[in-house]
PDB file of C-alpha atoms in Angstrom:
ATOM      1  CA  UNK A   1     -33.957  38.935  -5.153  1.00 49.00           C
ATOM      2  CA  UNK A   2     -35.452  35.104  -5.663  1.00 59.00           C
ATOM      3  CA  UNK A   3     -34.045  36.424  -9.310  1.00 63.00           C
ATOM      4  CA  UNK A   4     -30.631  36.427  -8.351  1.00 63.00           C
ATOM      5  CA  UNK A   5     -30.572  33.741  -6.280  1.00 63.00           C
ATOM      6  CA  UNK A   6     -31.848  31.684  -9.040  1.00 82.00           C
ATOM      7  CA  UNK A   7     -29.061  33.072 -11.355  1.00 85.00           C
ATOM      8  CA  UNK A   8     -26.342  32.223  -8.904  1.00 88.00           C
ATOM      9  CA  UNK A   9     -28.077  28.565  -8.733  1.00 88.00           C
ATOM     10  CA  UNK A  10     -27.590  28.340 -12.301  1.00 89.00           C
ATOM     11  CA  UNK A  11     -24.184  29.122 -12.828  1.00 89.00           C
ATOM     12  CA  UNK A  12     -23.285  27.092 -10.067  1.00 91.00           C
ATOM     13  CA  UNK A  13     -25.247  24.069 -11.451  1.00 92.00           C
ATOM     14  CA  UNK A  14     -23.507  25.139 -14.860  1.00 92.00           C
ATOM     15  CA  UNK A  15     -20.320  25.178 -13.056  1.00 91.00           C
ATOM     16  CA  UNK A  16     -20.405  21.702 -11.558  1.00 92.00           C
ATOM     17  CA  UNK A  17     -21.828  19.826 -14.648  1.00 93.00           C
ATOM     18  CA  UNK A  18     -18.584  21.119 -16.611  1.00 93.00           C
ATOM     19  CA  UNK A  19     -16.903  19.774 -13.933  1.00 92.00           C
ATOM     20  CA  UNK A  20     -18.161  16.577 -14.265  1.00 92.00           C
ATOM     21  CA  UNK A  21     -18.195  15.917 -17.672  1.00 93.00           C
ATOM     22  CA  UNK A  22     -14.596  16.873 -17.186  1.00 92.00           C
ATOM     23  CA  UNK A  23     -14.485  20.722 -18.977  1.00 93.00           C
ATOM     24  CA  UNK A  24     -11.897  22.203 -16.037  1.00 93.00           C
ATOM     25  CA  UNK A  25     -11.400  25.313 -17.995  1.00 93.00           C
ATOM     26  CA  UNK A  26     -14.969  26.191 -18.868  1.00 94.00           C
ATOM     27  CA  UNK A  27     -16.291  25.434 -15.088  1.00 93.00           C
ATOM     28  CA  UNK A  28     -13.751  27.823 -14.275  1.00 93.00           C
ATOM     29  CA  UNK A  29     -15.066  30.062 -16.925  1.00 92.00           C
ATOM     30  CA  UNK A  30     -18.614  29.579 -15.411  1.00 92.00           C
ATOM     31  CA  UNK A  31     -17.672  30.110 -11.319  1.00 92.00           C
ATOM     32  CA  UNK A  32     -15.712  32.918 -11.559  1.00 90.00           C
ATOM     33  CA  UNK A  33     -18.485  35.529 -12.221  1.00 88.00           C
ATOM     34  CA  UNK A  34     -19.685  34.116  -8.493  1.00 90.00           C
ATOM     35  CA  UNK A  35     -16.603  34.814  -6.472  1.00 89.00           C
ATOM     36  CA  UNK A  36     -16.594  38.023  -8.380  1.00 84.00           C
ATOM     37  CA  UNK A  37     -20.490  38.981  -7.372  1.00 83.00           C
ATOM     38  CA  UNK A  38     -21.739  40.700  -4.404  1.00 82.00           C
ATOM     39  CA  UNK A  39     -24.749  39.572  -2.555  1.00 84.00           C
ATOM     40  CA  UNK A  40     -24.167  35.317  -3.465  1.00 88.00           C
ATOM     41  CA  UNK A  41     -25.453  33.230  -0.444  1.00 91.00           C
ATOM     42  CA  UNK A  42     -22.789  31.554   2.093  1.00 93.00           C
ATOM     43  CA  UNK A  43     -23.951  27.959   1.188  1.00 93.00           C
ATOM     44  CA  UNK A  44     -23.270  28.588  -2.560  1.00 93.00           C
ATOM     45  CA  UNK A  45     -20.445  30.544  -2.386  1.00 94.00           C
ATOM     46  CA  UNK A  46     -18.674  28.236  -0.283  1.00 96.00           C
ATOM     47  CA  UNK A  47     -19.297  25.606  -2.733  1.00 96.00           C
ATOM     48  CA  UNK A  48     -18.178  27.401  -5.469  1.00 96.00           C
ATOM     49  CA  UNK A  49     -14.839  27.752  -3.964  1.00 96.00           C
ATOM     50  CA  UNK A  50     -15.327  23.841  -2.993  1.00 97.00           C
ATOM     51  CA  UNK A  51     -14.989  23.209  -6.686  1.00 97.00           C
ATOM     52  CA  UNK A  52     -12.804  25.436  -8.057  1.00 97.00           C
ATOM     53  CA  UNK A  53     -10.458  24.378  -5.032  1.00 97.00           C
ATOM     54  CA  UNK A  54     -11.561  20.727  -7.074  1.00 97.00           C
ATOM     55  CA  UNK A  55     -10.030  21.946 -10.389  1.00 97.00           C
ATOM     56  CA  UNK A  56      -6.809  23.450  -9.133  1.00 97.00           C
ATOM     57  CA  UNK A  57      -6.308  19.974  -7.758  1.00 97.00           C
ATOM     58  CA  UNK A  58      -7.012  17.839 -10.895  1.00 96.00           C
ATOM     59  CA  UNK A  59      -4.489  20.716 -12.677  1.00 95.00           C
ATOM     60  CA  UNK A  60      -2.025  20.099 -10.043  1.00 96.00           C
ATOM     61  CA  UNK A  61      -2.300  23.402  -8.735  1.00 96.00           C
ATOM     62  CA  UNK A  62      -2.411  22.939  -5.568  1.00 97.00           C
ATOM     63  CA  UNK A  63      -1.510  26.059  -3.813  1.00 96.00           C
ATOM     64  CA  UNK A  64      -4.186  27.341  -5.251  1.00 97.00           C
ATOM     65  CA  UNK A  65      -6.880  24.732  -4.563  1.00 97.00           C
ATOM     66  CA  UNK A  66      -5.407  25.179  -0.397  1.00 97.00           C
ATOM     67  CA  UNK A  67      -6.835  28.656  -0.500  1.00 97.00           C
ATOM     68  CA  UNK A  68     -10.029  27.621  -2.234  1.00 97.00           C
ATOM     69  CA  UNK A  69     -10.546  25.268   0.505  1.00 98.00           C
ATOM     70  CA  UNK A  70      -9.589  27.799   3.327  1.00 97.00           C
ATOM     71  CA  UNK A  71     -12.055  29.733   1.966  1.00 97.00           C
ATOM     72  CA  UNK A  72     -14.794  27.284   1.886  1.00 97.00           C
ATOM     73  CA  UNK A  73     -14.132  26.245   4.789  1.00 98.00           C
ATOM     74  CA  UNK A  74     -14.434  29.731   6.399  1.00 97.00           C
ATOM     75  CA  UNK A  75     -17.652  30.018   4.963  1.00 96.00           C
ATOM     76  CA  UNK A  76     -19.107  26.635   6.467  1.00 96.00           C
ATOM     77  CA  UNK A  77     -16.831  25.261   9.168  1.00 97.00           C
ATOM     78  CA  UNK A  78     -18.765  22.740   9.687  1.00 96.00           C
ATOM     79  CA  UNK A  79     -18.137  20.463   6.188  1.00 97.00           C
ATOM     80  CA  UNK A  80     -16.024  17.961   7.328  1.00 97.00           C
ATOM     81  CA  UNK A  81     -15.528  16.634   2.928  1.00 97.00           C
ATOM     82  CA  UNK A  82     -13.810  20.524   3.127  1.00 98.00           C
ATOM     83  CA  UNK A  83     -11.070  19.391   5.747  1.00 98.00           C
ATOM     84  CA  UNK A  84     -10.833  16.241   3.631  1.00 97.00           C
ATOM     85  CA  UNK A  85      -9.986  18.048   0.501  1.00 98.00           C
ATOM     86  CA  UNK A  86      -7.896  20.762   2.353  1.00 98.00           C
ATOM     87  CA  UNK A  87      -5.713  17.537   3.577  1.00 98.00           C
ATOM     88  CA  UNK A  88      -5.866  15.818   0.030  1.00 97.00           C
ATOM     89  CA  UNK A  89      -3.882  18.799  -1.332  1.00 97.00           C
ATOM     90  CA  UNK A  90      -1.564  19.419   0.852  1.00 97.00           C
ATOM     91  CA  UNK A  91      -0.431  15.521   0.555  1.00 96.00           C
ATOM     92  CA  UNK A  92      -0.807  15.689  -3.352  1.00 96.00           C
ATOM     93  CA  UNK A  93       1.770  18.757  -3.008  1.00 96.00           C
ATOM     94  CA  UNK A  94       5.834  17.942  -3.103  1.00 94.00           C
ATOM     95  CA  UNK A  95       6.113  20.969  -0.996  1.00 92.00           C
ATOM     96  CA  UNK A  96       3.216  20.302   1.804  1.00 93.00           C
ATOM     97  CA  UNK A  97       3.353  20.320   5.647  1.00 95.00           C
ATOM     98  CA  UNK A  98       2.429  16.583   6.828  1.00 95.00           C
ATOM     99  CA  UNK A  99       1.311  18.406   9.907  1.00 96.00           C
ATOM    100  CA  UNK A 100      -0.919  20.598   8.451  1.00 97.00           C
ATOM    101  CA  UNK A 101      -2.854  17.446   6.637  1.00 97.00           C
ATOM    102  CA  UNK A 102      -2.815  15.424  10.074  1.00 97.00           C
ATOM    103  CA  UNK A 103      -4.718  18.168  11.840  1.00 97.00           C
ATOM    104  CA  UNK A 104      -6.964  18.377   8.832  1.00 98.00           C
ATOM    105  CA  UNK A 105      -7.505  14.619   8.732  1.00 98.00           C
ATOM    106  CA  UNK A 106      -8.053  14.811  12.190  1.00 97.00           C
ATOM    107  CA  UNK A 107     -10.696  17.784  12.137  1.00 98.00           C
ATOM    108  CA  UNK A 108     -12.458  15.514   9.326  1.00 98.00           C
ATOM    109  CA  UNK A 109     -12.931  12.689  11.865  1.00 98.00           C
ATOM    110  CA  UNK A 110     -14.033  14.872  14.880  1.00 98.00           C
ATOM    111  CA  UNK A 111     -17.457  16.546  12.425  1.00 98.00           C
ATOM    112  CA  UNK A 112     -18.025  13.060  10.663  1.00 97.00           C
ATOM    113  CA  UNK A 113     -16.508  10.303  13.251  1.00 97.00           C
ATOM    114  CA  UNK A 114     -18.852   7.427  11.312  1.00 97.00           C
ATOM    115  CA  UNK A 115     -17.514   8.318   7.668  1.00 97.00           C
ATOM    116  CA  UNK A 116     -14.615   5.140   7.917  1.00 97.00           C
ATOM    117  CA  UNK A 117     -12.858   6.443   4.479  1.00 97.00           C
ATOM    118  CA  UNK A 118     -12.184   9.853   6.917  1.00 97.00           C
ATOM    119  CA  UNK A 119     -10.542   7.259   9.480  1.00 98.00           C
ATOM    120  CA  UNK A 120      -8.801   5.636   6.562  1.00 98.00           C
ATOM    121  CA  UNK A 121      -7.235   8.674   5.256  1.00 97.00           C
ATOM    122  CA  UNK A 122      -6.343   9.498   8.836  1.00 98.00           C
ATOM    123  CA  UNK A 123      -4.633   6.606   9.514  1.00 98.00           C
ATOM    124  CA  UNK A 124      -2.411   7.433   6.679  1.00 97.00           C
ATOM    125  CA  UNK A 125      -1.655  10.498   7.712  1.00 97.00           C
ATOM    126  CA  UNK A 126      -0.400   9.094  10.861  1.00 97.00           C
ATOM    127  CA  UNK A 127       1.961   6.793   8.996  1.00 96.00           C
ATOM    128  CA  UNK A 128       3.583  10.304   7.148  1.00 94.00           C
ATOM    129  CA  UNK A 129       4.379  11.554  10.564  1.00 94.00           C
ATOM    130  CA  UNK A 130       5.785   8.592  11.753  1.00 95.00           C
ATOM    131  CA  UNK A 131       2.496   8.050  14.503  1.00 96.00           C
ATOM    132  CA  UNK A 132       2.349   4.157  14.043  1.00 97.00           C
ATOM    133  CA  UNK A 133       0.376   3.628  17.594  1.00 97.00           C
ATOM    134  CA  UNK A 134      -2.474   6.383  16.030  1.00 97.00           C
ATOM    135  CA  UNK A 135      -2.034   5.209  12.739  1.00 98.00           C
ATOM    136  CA  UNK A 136      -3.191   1.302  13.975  1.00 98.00           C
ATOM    137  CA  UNK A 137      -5.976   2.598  16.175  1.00 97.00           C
ATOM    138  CA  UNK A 138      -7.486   4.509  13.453  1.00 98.00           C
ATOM    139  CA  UNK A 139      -7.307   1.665  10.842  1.00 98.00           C
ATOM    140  CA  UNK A 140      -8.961  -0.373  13.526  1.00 97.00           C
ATOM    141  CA  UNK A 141     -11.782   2.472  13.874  1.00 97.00           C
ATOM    142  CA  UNK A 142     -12.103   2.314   9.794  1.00 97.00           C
ATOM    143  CA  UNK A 143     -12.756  -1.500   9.605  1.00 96.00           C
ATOM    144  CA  UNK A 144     -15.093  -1.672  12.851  1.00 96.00           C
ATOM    145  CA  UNK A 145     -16.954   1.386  10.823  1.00 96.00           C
ATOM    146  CA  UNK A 146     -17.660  -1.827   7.667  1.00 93.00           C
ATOM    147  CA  UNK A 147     -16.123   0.320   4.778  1.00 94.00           C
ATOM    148  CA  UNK A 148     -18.341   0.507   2.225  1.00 92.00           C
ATOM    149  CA  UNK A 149     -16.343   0.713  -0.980  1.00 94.00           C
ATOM    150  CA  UNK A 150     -13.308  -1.604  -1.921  1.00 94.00           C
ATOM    151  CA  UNK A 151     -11.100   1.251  -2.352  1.00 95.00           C
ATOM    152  CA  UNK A 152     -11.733   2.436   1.541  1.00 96.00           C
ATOM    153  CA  UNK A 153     -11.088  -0.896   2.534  1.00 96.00           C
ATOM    154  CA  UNK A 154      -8.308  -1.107   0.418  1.00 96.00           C
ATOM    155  CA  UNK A 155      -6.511   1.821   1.420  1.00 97.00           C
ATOM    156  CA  UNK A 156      -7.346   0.269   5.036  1.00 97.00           C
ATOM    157  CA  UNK A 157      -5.425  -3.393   4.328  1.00 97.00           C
ATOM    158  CA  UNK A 158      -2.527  -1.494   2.932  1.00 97.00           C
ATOM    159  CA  UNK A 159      -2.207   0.559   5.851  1.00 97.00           C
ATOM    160  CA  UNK A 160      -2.230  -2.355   8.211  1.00 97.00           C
ATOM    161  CA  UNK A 161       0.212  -4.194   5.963  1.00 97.00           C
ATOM    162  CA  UNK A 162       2.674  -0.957   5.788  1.00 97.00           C
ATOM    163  CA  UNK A 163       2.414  -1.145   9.846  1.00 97.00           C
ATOM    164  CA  UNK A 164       3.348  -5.189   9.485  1.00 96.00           C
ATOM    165  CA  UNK A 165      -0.264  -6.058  11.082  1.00 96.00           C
ATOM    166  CA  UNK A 166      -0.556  -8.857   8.574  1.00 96.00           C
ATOM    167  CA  UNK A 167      -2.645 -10.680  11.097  1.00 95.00           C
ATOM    168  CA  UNK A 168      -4.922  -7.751  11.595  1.00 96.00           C
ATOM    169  CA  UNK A 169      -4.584  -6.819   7.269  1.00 96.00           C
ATOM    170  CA  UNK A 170      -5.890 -11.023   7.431  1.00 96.00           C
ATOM    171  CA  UNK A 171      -8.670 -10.485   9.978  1.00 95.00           C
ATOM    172  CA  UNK A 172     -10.004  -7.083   7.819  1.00 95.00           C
ATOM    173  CA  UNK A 173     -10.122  -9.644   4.617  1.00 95.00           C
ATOM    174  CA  UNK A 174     -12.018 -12.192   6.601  1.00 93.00           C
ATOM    175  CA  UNK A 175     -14.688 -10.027   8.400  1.00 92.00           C
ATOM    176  CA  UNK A 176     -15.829  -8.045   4.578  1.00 93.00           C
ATOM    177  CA  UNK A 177     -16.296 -11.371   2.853  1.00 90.00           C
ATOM    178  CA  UNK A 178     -19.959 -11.330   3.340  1.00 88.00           C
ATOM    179  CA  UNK A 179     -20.016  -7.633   2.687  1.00 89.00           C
ATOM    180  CA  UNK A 180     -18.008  -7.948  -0.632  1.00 89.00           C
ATOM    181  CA  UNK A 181     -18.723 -11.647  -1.107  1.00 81.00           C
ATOM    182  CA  UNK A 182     -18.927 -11.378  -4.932  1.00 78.00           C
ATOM    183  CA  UNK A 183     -16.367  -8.697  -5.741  1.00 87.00           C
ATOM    184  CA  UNK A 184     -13.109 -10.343  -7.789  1.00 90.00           C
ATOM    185  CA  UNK A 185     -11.672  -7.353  -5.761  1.00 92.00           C
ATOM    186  CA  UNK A 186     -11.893  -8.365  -2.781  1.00 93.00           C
ATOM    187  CA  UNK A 187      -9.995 -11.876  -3.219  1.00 93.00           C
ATOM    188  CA  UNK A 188      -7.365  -9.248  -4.709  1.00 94.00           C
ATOM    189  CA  UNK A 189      -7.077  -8.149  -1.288  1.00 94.00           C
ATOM    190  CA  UNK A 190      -7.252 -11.522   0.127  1.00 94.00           C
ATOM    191  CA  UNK A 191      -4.458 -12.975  -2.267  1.00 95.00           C
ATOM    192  CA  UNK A 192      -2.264 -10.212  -1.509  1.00 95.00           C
ATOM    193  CA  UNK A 193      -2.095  -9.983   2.108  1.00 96.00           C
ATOM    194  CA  UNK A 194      -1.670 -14.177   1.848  1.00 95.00           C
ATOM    195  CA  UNK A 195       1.301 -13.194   0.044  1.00 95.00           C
ATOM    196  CA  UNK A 196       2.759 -10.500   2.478  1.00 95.00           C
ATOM    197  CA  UNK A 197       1.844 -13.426   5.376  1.00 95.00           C
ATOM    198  CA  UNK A 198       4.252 -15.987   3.257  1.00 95.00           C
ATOM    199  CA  UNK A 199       6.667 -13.448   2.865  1.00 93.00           C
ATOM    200  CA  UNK A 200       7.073 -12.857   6.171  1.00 92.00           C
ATOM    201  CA  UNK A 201       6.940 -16.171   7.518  1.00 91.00           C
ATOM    202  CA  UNK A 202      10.296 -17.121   4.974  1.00 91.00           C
ATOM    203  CA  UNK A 203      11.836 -14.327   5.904  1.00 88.00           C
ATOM    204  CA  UNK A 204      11.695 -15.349   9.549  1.00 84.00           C
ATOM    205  CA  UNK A 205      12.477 -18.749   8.673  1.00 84.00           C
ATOM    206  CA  UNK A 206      15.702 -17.296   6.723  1.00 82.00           C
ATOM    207  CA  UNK A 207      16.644 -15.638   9.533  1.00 71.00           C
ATOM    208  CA  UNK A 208      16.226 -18.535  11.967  1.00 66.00           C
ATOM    209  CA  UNK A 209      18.594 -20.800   9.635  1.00 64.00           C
ATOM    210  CA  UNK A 210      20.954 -17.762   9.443  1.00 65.00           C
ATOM    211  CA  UNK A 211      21.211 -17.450  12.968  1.00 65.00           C
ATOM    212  CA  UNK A 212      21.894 -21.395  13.667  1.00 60.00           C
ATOM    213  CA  UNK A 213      24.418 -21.429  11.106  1.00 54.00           C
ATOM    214  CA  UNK A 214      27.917 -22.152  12.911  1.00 48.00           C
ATOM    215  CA  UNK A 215      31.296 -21.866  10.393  1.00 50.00           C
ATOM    216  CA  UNK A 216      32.884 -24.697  10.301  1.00 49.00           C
ATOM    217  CA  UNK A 217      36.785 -25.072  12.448  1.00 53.00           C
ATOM    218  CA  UNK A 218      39.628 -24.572   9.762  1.00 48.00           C
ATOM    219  CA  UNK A 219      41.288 -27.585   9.881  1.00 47.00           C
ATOM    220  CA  UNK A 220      44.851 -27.060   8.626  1.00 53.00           C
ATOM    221  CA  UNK A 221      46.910 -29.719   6.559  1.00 52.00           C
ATOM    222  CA  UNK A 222      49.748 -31.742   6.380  1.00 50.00           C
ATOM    223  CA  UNK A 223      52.809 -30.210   7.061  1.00 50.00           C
ATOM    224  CA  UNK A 224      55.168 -30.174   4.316  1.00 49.00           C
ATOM    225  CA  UNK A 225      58.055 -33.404   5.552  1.00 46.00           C
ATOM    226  CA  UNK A 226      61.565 -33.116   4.256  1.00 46.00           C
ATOM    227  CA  UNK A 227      62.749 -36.330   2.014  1.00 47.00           C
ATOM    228  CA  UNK A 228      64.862 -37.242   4.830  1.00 47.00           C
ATOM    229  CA  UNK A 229      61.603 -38.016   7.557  1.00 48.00           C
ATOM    230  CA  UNK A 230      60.158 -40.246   4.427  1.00 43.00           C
ATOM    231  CA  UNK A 231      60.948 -43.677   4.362  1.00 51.00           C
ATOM    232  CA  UNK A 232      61.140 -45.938   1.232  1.00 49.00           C
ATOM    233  CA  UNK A 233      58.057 -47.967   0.720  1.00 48.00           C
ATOM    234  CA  UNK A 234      56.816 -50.317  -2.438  1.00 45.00           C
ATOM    235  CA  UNK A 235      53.597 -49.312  -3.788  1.00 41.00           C
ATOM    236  CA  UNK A 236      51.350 -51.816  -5.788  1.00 45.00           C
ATOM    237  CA  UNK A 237      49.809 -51.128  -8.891  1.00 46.00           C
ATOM    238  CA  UNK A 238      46.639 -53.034  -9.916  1.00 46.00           C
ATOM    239  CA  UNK A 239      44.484 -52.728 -13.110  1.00 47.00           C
ATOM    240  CA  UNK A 240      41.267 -51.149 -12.579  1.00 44.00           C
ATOM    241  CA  UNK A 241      38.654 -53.486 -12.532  1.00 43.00           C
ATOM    242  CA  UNK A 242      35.615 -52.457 -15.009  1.00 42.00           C
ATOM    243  CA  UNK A 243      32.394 -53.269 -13.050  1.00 44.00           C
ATOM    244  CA  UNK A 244      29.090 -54.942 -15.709  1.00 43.00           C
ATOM    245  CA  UNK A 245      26.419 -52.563 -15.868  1.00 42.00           C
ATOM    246  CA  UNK A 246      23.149 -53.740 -14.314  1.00 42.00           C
ATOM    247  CA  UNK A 247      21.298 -54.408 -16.627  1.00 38.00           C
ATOM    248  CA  UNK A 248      23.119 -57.618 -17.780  1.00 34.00           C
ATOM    249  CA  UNK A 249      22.030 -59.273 -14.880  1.00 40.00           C
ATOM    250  CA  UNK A 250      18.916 -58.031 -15.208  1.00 36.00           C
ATOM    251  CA  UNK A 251      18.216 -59.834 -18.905  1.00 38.00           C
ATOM    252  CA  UNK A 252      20.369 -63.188 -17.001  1.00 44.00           C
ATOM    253  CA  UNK A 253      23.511 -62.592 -19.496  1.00 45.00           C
ATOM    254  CA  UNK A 254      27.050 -63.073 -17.869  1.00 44.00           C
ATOM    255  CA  UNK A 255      29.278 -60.587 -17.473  1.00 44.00           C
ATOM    256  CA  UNK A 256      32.456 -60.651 -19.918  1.00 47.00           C
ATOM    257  CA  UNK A 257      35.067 -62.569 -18.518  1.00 40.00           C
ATOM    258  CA  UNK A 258      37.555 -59.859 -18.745  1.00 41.00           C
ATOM    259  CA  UNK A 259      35.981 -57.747 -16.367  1.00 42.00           C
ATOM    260  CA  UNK A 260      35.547 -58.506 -12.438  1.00 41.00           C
ATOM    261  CA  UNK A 261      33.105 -60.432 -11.051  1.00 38.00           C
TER     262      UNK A 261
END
């Protein structure tokens, strides 16, 4: 028995270091005798259907990786990363339910409410279905959580800034600077939500000019007079006068005579 179990070890430690040296086909090669085995414990099985779920998804089968993932997640109900992934490949798919990833998402956050990329993700999945209200509350959750990677908090100032919470996206740059104090990534962050907050403010300012514009009263002209309402009158005709340039009287020479003074 220890035999067997040690076997199944293998091929699953096999199995995963294909994976991550990025041989999709041959961890699949490796795995499969597992699904196909009697006898393989719960904890190993379910996380050999946790990775091949994680090759149909890097092949963009995704289908296929959403039964993996029901499957592992039958096994241990309990994983929230499984709920995660489930979620992750249903959004990756052209054809998936937004619903279905929401209540994933959401299971994810009840069985690990302190992982902040799980309120992240959330909060984006609240966008797709149009929930702004949950969306902002669970952004706020992820940054009072301290992300701790740049691309959680990332994901979490682009969420803000997609909700137009560019004072909130401002506050989330402001509160990781000690976390992320030396990361060039993080004044990424911080230059682009400065931009979004310019943005905005000339846009409002556009608008406020727009609005106080007025159009001007057409005011119509002369009426055309017949010959007969004109009377004669002599018009004078004087020579245009040529002014001297400046900068004669700057150097003290006098102007020509023939122009006026």
């Amino acid at each position: 028995m220890h035999t067997t179990i040690s076997l199944h070890q293998q091929l699953l430690a096999r199995g995963r270091h294909l994976f991550d040296l990025g041989c999709l086909a041959e961890s699949k090669e490796a795995l499969r005798p597992l699904v196909k085995q009697a006898g393989v414990a719960t904890h190993t099985l379910s996380e050999t259907h946790r990775l091949l779920g994680e090759i149909d998804l890097d092949l963009g089968n995704y289908r296929r990786a959403r039964r993996h993932f029901a499957v592992a997640i039958h096994l241990v109900p309990d994983e929230a990363s499984l709920y995660s992934l489930y979620a992750q490949a249903v959004e990756l798919d052209p054809e998936g339910d937004p619903l279905r990833a929401y209540k994933a998402r959401r299971r994810a956050t009840r069985l690990d409410p302190s992982n902040a990329a799980g309120w992240s993700s959330l909060g984006w999945s609240c966008l797709r279905m149009g929930k702004r209200s949950l969306a902002f509350k669970a952004f706020g959750r992820a940054m009072r959580l301290r992300p701790a990677s740049l691309d959680t908090l990332g994901e979490t100032i682009e969420g803000l800034l997609a909700l137009n919470r560019l004072r909130d996206a401002e506050k989330a740059v402001r509160t990781s600077q000690f976390q992320f104090k030396k990361s060039s990534g993080l004044r990424t962050l911080a230059d682009r939500v400065q931009f979004e907050i310019l943005r905005s403010e000339q846009a409002e300012r556009l608008d406020v000019e727009a609005e106080g514009a007025f159009v001007l009263q057409f005011v119509p002209g002369p009426s055309a007079s017949s010959p007969r309402d004109v009377e004669p009158r002599i018009i004078r005709m004087d020579r245009r006068s040529l002014p001297a340039p400046h900068l004669f009287r700057l150097f003290g020479n006098r102007s020509d005579p023939r122009r006026a003074s």
